[in-house]
CSV table of C-alpha atoms in Angstrom, one decimal:
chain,number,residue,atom,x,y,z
A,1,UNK,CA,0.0,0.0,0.0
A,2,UNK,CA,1.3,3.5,-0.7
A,3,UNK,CA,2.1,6.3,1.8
A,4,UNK,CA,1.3,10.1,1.6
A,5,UNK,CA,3.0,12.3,3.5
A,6,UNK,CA,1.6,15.8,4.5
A,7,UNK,CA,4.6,18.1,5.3
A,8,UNK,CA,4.7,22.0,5.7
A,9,UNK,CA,5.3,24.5,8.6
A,10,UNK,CA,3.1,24.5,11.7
A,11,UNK,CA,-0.4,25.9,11.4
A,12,UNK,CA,-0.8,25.7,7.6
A,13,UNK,CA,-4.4,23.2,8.5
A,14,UNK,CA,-2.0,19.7,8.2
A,15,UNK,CA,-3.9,18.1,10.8
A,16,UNK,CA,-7.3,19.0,9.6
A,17,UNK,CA,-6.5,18.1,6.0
A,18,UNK,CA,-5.7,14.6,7.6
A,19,UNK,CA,-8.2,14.2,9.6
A,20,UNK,CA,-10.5,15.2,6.4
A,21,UNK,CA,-8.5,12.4,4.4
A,22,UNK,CA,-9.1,9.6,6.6
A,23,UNK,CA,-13.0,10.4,7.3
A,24,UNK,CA,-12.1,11.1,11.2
A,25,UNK,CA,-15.3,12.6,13.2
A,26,UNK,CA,-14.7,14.2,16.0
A,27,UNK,CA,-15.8,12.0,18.3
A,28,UNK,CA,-13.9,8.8,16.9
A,29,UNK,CA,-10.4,8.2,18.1
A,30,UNK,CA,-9.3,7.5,14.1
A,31,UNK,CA,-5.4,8.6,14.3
A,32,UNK,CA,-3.0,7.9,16.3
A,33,UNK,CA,-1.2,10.9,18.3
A,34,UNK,CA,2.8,10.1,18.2
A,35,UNK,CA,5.0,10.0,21.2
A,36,UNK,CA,6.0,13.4,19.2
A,37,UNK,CA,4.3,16.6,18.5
A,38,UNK,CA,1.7,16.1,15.3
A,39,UNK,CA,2.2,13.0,14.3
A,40,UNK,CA,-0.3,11.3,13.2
A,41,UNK,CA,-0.8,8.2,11.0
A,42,UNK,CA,-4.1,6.6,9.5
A,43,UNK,CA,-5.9,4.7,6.5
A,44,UNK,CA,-7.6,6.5,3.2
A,45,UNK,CA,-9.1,5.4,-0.1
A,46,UNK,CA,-10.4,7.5,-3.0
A,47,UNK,CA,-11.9,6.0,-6.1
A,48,UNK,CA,-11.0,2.7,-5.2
A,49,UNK,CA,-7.6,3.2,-4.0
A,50,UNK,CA,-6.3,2.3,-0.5
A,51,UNK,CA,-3.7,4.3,1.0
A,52,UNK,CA,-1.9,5.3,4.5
A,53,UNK,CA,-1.6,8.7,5.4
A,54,UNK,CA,1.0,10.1,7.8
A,55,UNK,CA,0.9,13.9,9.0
A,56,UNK,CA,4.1,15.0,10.1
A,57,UNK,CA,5.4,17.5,12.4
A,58,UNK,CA,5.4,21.2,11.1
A,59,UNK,CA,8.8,21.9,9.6
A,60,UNK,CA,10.3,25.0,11.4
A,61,UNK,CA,13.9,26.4,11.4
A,62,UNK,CA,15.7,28.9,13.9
A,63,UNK,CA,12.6,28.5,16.1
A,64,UNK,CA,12.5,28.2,20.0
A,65,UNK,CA,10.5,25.2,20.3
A,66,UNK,CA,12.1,22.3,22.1
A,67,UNK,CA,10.7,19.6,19.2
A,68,UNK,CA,12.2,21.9,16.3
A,69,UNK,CA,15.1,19.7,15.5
A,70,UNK,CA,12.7,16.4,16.4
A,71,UNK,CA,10.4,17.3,14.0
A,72,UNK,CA,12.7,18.3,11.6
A,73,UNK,CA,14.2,14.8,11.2
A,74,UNK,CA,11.2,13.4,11.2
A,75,UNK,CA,9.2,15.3,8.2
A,76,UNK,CA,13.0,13.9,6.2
A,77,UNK,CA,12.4,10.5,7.4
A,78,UNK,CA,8.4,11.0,6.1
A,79,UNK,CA,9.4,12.4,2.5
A,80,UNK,CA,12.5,9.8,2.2
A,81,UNK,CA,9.6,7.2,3.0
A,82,UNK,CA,6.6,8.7,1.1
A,83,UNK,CA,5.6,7.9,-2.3
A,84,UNK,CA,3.5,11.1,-2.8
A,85,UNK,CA,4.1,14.2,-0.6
A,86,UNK,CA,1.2,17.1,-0.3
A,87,UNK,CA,3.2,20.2,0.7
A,88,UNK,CA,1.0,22.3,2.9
A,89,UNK,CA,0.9,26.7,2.6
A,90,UNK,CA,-1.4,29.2,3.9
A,91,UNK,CA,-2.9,31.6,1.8
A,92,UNK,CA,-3.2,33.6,4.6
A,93,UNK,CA,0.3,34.2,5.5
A,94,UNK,CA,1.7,34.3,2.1
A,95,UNK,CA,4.8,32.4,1.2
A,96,UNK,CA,7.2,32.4,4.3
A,97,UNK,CA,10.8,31.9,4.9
A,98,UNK,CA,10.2,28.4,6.1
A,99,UNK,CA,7.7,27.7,3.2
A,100,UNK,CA,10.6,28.6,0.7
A,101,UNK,CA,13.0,26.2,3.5
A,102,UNK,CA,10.8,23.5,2.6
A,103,UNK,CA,10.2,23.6,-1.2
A,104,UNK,CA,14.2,23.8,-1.4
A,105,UNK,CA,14.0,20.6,0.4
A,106,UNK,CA,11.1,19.4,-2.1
A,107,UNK,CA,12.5,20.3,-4.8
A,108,UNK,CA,15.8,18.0,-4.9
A,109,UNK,CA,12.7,14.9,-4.1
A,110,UNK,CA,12.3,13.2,-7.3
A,111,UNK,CA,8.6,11.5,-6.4
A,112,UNK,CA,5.6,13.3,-7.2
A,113,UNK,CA,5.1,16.5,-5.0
A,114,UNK,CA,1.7,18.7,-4.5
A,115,UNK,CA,1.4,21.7,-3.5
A,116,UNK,CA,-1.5,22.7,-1.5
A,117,UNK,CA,-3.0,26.2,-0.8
A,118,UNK,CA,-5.1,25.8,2.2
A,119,UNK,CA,-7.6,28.4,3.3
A,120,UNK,CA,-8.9,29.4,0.1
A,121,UNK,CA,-12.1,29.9,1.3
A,122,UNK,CA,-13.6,33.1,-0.8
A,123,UNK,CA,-12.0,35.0,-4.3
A,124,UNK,CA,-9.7,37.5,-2.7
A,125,UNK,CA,-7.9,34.3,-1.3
A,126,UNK,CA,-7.8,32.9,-4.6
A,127,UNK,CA,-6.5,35.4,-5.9
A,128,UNK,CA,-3.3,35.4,-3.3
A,129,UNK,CA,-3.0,32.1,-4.0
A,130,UNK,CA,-0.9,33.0,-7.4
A,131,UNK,CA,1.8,33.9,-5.0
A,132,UNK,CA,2.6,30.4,-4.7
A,133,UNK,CA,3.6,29.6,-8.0
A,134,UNK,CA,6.6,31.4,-7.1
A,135,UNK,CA,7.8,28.5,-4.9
A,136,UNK,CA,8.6,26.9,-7.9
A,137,UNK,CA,6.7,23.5,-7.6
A,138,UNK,CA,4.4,24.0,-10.7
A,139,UNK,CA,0.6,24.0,-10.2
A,140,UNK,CA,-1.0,24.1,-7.4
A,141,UNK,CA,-4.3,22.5,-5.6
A,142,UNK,CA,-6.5,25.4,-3.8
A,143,UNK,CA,-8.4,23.8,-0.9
A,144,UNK,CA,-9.9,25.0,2.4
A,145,UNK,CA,-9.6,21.8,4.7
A,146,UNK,CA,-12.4,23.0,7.4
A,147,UNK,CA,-15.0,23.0,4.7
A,148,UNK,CA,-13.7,20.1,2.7
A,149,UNK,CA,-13.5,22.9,-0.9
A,150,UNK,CA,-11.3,21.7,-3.2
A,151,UNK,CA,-10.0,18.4,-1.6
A,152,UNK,CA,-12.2,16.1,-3.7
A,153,UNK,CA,-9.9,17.4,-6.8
A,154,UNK,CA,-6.8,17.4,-4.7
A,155,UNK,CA,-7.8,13.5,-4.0
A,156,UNK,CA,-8.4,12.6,-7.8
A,157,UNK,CA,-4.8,14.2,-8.1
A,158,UNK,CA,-3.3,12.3,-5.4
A,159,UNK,CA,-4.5,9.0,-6.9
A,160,UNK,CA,-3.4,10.0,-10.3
A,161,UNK,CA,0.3,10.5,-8.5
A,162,UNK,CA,0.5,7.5,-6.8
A,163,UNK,CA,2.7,4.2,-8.1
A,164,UNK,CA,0.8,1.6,-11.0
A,165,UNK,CA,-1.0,-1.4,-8.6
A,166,UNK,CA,0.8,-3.8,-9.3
A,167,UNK,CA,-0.8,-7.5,-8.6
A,168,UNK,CA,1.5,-10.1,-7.5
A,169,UNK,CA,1.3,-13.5,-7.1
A,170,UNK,CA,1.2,-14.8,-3.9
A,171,UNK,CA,1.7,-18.1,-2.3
A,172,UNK,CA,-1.3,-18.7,0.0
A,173,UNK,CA,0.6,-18.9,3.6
A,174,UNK,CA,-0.4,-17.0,6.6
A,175,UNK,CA,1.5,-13.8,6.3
A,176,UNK,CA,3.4,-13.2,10.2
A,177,UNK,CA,4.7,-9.7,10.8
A,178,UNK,CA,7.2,-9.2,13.7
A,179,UNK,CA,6.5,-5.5,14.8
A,180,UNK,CA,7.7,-3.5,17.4
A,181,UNK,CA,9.7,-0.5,18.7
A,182,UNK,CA,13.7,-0.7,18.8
A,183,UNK,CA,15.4,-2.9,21.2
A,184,UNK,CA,12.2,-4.7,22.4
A,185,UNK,CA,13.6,-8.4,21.0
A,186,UNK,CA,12.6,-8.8,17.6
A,187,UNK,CA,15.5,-9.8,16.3
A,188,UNK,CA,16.0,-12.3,19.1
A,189,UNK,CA,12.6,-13.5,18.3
A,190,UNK,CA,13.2,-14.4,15.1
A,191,UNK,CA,16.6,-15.5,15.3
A,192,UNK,CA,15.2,-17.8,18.1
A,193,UNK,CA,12.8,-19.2,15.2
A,194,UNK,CA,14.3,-19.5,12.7
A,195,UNK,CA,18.5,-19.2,13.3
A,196,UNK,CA,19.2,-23.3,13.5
A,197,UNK,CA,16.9,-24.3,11.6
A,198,UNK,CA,16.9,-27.1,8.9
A,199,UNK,CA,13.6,-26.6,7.4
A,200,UNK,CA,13.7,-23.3,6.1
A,201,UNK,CA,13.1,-22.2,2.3
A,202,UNK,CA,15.5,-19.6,1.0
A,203,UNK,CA,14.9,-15.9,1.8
A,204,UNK,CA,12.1,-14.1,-0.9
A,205,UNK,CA,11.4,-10.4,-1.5
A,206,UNK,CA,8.3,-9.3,0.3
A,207,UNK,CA,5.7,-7.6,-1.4
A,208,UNK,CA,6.4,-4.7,1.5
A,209,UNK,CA,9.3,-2.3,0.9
A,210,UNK,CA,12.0,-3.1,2.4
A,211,UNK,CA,11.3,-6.1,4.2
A,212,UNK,CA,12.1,-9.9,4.4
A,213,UNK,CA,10.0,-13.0,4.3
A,214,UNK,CA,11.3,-16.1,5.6
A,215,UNK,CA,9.3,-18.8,5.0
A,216,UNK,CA,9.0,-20.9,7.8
A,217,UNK,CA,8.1,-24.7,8.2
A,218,UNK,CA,8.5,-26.8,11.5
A,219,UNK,CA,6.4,-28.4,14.1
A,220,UNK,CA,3.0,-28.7,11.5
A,221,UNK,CA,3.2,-24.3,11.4
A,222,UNK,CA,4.2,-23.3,7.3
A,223,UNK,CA,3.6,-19.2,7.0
A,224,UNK,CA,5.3,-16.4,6.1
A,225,UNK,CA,7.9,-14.4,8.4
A,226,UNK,CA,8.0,-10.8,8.0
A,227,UNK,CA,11.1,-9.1,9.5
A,228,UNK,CA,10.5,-5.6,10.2
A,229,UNK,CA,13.8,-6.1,12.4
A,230,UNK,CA,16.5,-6.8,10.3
A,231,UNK,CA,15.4,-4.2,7.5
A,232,UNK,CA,18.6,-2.0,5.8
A,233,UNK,CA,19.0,1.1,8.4
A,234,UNK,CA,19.4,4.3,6.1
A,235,UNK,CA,22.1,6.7,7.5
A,236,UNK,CA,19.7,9.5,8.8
A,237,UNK,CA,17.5,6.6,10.5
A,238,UNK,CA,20.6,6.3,13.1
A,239,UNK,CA,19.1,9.6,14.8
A,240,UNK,CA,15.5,8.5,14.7
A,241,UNK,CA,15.0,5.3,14.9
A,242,UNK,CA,11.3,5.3,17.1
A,243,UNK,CA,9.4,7.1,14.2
A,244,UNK,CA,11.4,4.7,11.7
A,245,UNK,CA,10.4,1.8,13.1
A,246,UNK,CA,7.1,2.7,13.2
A,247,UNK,CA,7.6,4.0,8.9
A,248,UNK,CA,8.3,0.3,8.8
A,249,UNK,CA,5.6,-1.1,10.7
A,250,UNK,CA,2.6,0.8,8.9
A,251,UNK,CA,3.6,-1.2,5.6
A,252,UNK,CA,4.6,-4.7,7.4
A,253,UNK,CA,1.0,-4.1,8.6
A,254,UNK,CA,-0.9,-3.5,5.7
A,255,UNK,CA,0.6,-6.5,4.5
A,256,UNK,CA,0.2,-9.3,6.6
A,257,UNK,CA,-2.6,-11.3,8.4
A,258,UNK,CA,-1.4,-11.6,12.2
A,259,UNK,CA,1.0,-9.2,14.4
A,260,UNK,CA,3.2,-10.1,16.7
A,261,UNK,CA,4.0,-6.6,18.7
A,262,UNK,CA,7.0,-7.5,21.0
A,263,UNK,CA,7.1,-5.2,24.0
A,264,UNK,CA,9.8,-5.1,26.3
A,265,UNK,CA,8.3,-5.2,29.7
A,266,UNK,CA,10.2,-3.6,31.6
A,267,UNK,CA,9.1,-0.5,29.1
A,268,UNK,CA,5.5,-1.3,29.5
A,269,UNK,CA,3.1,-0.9,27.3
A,270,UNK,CA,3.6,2.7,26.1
A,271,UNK,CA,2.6,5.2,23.7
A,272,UNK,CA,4.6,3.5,20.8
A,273,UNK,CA,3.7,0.1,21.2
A,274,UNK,CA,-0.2,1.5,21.4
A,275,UNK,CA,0.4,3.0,18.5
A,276,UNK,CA,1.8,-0.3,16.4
A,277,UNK,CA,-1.3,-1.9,18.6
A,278,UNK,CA,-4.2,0.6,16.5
A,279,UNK,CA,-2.6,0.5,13.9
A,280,UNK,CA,-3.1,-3.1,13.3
A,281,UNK,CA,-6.3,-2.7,15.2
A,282,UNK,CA,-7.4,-0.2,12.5
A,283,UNK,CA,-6.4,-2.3,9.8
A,284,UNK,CA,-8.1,-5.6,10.8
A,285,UNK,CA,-5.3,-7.6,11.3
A,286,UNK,CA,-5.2,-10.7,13.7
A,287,UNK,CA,-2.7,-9.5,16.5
A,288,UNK,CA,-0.6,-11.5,19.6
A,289,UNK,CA,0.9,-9.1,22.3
A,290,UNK,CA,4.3,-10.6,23.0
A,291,UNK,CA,5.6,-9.2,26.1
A,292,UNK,CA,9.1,-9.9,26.3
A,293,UNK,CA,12.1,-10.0,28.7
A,294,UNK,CA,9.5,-11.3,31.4
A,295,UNK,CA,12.6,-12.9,32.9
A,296,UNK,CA,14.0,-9.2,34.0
A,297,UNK,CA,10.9,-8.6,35.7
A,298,UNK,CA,10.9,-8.7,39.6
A,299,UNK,CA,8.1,-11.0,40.3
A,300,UNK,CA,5.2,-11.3,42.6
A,301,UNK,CA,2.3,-13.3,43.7
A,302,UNK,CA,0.1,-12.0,41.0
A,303,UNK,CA,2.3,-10.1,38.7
A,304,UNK,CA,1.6,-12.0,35.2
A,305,UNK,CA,-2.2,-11.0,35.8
A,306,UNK,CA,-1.4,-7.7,37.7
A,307,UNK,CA,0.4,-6.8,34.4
A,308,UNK,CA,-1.5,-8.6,32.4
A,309,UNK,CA,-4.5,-6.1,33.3
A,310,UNK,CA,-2.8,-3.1,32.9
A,311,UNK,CA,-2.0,-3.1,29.2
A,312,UNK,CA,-5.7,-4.4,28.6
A,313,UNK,CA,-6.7,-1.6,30.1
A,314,UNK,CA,-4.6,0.8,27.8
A,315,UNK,CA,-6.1,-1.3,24.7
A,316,UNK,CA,-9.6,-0.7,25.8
A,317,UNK,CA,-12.5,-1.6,24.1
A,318,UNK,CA,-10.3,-3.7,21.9
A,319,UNK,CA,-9.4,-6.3,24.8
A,320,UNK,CA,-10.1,-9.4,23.3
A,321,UNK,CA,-6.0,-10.1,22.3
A,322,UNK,CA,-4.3,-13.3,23.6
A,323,UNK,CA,-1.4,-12.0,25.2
A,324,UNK,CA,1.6,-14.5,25.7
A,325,UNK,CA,4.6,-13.7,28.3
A,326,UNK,CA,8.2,-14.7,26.9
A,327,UNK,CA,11.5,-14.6,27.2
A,328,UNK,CA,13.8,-15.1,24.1
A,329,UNK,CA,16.9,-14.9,25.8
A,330,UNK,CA,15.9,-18.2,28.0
A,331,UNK,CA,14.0,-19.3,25.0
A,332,UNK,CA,10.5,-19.2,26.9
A,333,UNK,CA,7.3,-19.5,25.2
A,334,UNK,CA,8.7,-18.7,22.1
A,335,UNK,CA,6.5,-21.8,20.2
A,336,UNK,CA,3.5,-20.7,22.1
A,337,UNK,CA,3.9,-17.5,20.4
A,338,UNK,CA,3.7,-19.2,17.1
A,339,UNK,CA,1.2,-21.4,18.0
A,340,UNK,CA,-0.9,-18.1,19.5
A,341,UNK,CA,-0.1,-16.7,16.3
A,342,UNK,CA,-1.8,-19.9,14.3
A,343,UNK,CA,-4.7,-19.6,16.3
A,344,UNK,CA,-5.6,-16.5,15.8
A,345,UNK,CA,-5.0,-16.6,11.5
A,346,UNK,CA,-7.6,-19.0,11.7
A,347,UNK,CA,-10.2,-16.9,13.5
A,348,UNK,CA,-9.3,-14.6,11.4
A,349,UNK,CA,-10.3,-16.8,8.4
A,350,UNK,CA,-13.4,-18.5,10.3
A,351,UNK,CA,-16.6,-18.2,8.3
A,352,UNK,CA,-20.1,-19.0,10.4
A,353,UNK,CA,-22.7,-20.8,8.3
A,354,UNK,CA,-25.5,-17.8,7.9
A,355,UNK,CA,-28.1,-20.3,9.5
A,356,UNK,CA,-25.8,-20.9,12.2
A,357,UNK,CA,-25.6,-17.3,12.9
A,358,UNK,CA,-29.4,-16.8,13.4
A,359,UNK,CA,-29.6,-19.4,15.2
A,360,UNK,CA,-27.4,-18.1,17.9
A,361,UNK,CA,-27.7,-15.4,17.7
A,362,UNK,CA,-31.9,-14.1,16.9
A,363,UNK,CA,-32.7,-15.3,20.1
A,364,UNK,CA,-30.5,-13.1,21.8
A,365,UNK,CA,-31.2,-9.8,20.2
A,366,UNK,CA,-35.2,-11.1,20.8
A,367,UNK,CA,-34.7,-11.0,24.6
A,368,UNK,CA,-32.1,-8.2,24.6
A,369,UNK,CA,-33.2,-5.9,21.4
A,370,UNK,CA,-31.7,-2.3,20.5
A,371,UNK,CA,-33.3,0.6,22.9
A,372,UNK,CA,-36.0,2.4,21.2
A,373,UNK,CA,-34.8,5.6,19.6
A,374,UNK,CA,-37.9,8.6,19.2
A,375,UNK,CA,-40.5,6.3,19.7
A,376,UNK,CA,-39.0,4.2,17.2
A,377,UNK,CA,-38.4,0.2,17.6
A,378,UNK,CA,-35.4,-1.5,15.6
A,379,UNK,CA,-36.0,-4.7,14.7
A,380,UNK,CA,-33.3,-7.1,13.5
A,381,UNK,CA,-34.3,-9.9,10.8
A,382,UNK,CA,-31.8,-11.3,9.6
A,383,UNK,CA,-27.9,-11.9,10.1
A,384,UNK,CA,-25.0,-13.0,7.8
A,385,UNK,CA,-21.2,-12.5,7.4
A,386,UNK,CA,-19.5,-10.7,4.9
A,387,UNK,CA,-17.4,-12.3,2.2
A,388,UNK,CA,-14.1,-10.5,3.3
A,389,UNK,CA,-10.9,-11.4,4.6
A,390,UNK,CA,-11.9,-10.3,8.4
A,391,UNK,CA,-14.7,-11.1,10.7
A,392,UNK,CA,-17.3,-8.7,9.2
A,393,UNK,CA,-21.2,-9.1,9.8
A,394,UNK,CA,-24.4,-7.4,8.7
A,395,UNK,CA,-27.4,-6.8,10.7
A,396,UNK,CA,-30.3,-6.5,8.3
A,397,UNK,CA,-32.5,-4.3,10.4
A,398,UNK,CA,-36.0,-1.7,9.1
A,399,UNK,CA,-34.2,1.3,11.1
A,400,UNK,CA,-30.3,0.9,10.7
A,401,UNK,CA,-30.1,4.6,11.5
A,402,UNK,CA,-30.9,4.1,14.9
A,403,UNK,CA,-28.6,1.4,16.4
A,404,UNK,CA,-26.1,3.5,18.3
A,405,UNK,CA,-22.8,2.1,18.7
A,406,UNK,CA,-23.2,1.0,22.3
A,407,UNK,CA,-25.7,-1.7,20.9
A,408,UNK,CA,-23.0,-2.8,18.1
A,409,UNK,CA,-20.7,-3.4,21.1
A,410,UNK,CA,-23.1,-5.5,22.4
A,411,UNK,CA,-23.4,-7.6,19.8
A,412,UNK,CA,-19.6,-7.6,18.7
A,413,UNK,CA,-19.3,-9.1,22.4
A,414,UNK,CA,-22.2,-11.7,21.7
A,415,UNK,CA,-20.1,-12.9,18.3
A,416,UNK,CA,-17.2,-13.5,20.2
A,417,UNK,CA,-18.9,-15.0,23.3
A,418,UNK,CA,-20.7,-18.0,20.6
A,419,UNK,CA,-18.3,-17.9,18.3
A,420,UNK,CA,-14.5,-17.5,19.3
A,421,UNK,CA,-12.7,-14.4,17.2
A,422,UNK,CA,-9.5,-13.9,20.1
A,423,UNK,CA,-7.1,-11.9,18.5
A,424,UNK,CA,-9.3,-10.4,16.0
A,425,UNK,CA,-11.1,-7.5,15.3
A,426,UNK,CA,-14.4,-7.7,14.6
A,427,UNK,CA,-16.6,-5.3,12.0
A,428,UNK,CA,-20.5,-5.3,12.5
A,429,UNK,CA,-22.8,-3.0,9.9
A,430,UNK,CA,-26.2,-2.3,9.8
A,431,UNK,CA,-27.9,-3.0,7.2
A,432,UNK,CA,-31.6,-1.8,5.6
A,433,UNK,CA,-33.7,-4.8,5.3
């Protein structure tokens, strides 16, 4: 899947354009705040096309702010990464020292580059907008990202910019993808897996950028390995490598059908492993938390469910995620991991006979039905599952509009009490009858 980066100076409207991008309402957690200022990742499509957004820091030189030279690297890393870049202005300011820092940056990039002119929102800001050309970036895309003007063009244009699809041909194995921040084990993990083996099939180039799948055959398991550890380290990534690893991540994700996240626990489970976790989450992936380093953990009576706890109380509502407790160094656990991992790719895959489902679950929704609405009763008819690649069911209802998401909970929880879906997120839509 392709990545589009949004860069530009603070203020210019980034995060708003973003949040526009990926359909975010206000009251939906939909991106995922970095451990650094404005950075945000998330999913978009547009006529048919899938892609992964990532909104960068605002790039600033020779200011005060403590995150200058933080964000800095980071909006490199983003267009080093990117496969189309939207470079952010304001036509309200007028082209600025650090616009013209940025398009002098832009312009040595040899991928396609837009420029955007936010807050054109009447003619007298249109007409500033000419000022821009003088960036020397070509055309640009007027837009005003709180009203949504403009950005349905400025979609059709980004689509037009990104790379040819290309299909490939795919051998039909689980696909395993070992994610995580720096120094958390991965590489252990892997090495443990797969280092003396015998019955491993040479190295092939993964459909991901950058990344390495090892096939992997022992003990009845055969899948596909993806290494986000041992990927090539650019030169800059030395200085960066937390908002690296997670550049990585977003495409091992988008490719595969399970993720391992290794944690270390005696780091916990912080802001960038939760942001690896929704990611994945987002992307309705199967996913195993694999806390590691256990060993180095100062144990009590109840620490395993203590801990345990904790981080399913920082993944709330999504809580239903097997979570295994190893060490690599001491070689714990490490084929329960796998095995977790198996599990979970075939709940993934499970489809429930559409008779099956009513017959579960129709009774249920009978004695426990959606709350009435403005007088109005919802009344569900008939269930089946979607013929996708994740758990995904439709509720065929006469008032869709008025099932709150409270009640879609409900039933979410009911499809995984009857039906087993650990590890896996699960999609329910209502439907008009």
């Amino acid at each position: 899947m392709s990545i589009v980066a949004i860069v530009g100076r603070p203020n210019t409207g980034k995060s708003t354009l973003f949040n526009r991008l990926i359909k975010r309402r206000e009251a939906i957690t939909d991106a995922i705040s970095g451990v650094t200022r404005d950075r945000h990742y998330g999913k978009s499509d547009w006529n048919g096309r899938d892609f992964s957004v990532i909104d960068t820091g605002g790039y600033a030189i020779g200011s005060d702010d403590v995150f200058e030279e933080e964000i800095d690297k980071q909006v490199e890393l983003a267009i080093d990464e990117a496969d189309v870049i939207l470079f952010m202005v304001d036509a309200s300011d007028g082209i600025t020292r650090e616009d013209e820092d940025v398009a002098n940056l832009l312009r040595k990039v040899k991928k396609p580059v837009l420029l955007v002119v936010n807050k054109v929102d009447n003619p007298a800001r249109e007409q500033d907008a000419y000022e821009f050309y003088n960036l020397g970036l070509g055309d640009y895309h007027s837009i005003s990202s709180i009203s949504g003007s403009g950005t349905g063009d400025l979609l059709d244009a980004v689509v037009e910019a990104l790379p040819e699809h290309v299909e490939t041909v795919e051998e039909d194995l689980p696909r395993f993808a070992v994610v995580g921040r720096p120094n958390a084990g991965k590489s252990s993990f892997i090495n443990s897996l797969i280092g003396e083996e015998r019955y491993i099939v040479t190295d092939i180039a993964g459909t991901t950028r950058d990344s390495i799948d090892t096939k992997y055959n022992r003990f009845g398991f055969e899948f596909n390995l993806v290494d986000t550890a041992g990927i090539r380290r650019k030169k800059k990534v030395k200085e960066d490598l937390e908002f690296y690893s997670v550049m990585r991540s977003v495409r091992a994700i988008e490719h595969c059908d399970v993720c391992l996240i290794v944690m270390d626990a005696t780091r916990g489970f912080d802001g960038q492993v939760q942001n690896i976790f929704w990611l994945a989450e987002r992307n309705r992936k199967g996913i195993v938390i694999l806390v590691n380093k256990w060993d180095l953990v100062e144990k009590e009576t109840n620490s395993v469910r203590d801990y345990e706890a904790q981080i399913r109380r920082e993944m709330e509502p999504f809580t239903d995620v097997p979570i295994v407790f190893i060490s690599v160094l001491n070689k714990q656990r490490i084929f329960k991991a796998i095995e977790t991992a198996v599990e979970v790719y075939k709940n993934r895959s499970k489809k429930i006979k559409t008779s099956k489902l009513n017959e579960v679950l129709l009774p249920i929704i009978e004695h426990t039905p959606p709350p009435s609405l403005k007088g109005k009763f919802v009344k569900i008819k008939f269930i089946t599952q979607l013929p996708t690649p994740q758990p995904q069911f439709a509720f065929f209802c006469n008032l869709p509009q008025y099932v709150r998401d409270p009640y879609k909970r409900f039933l979410e929880n009911k499809l995984r009490e009857n039906f087993d879906f650990h590890g896996v997120p699960v999609s329910v839509y209502m439907r008009k009858k």
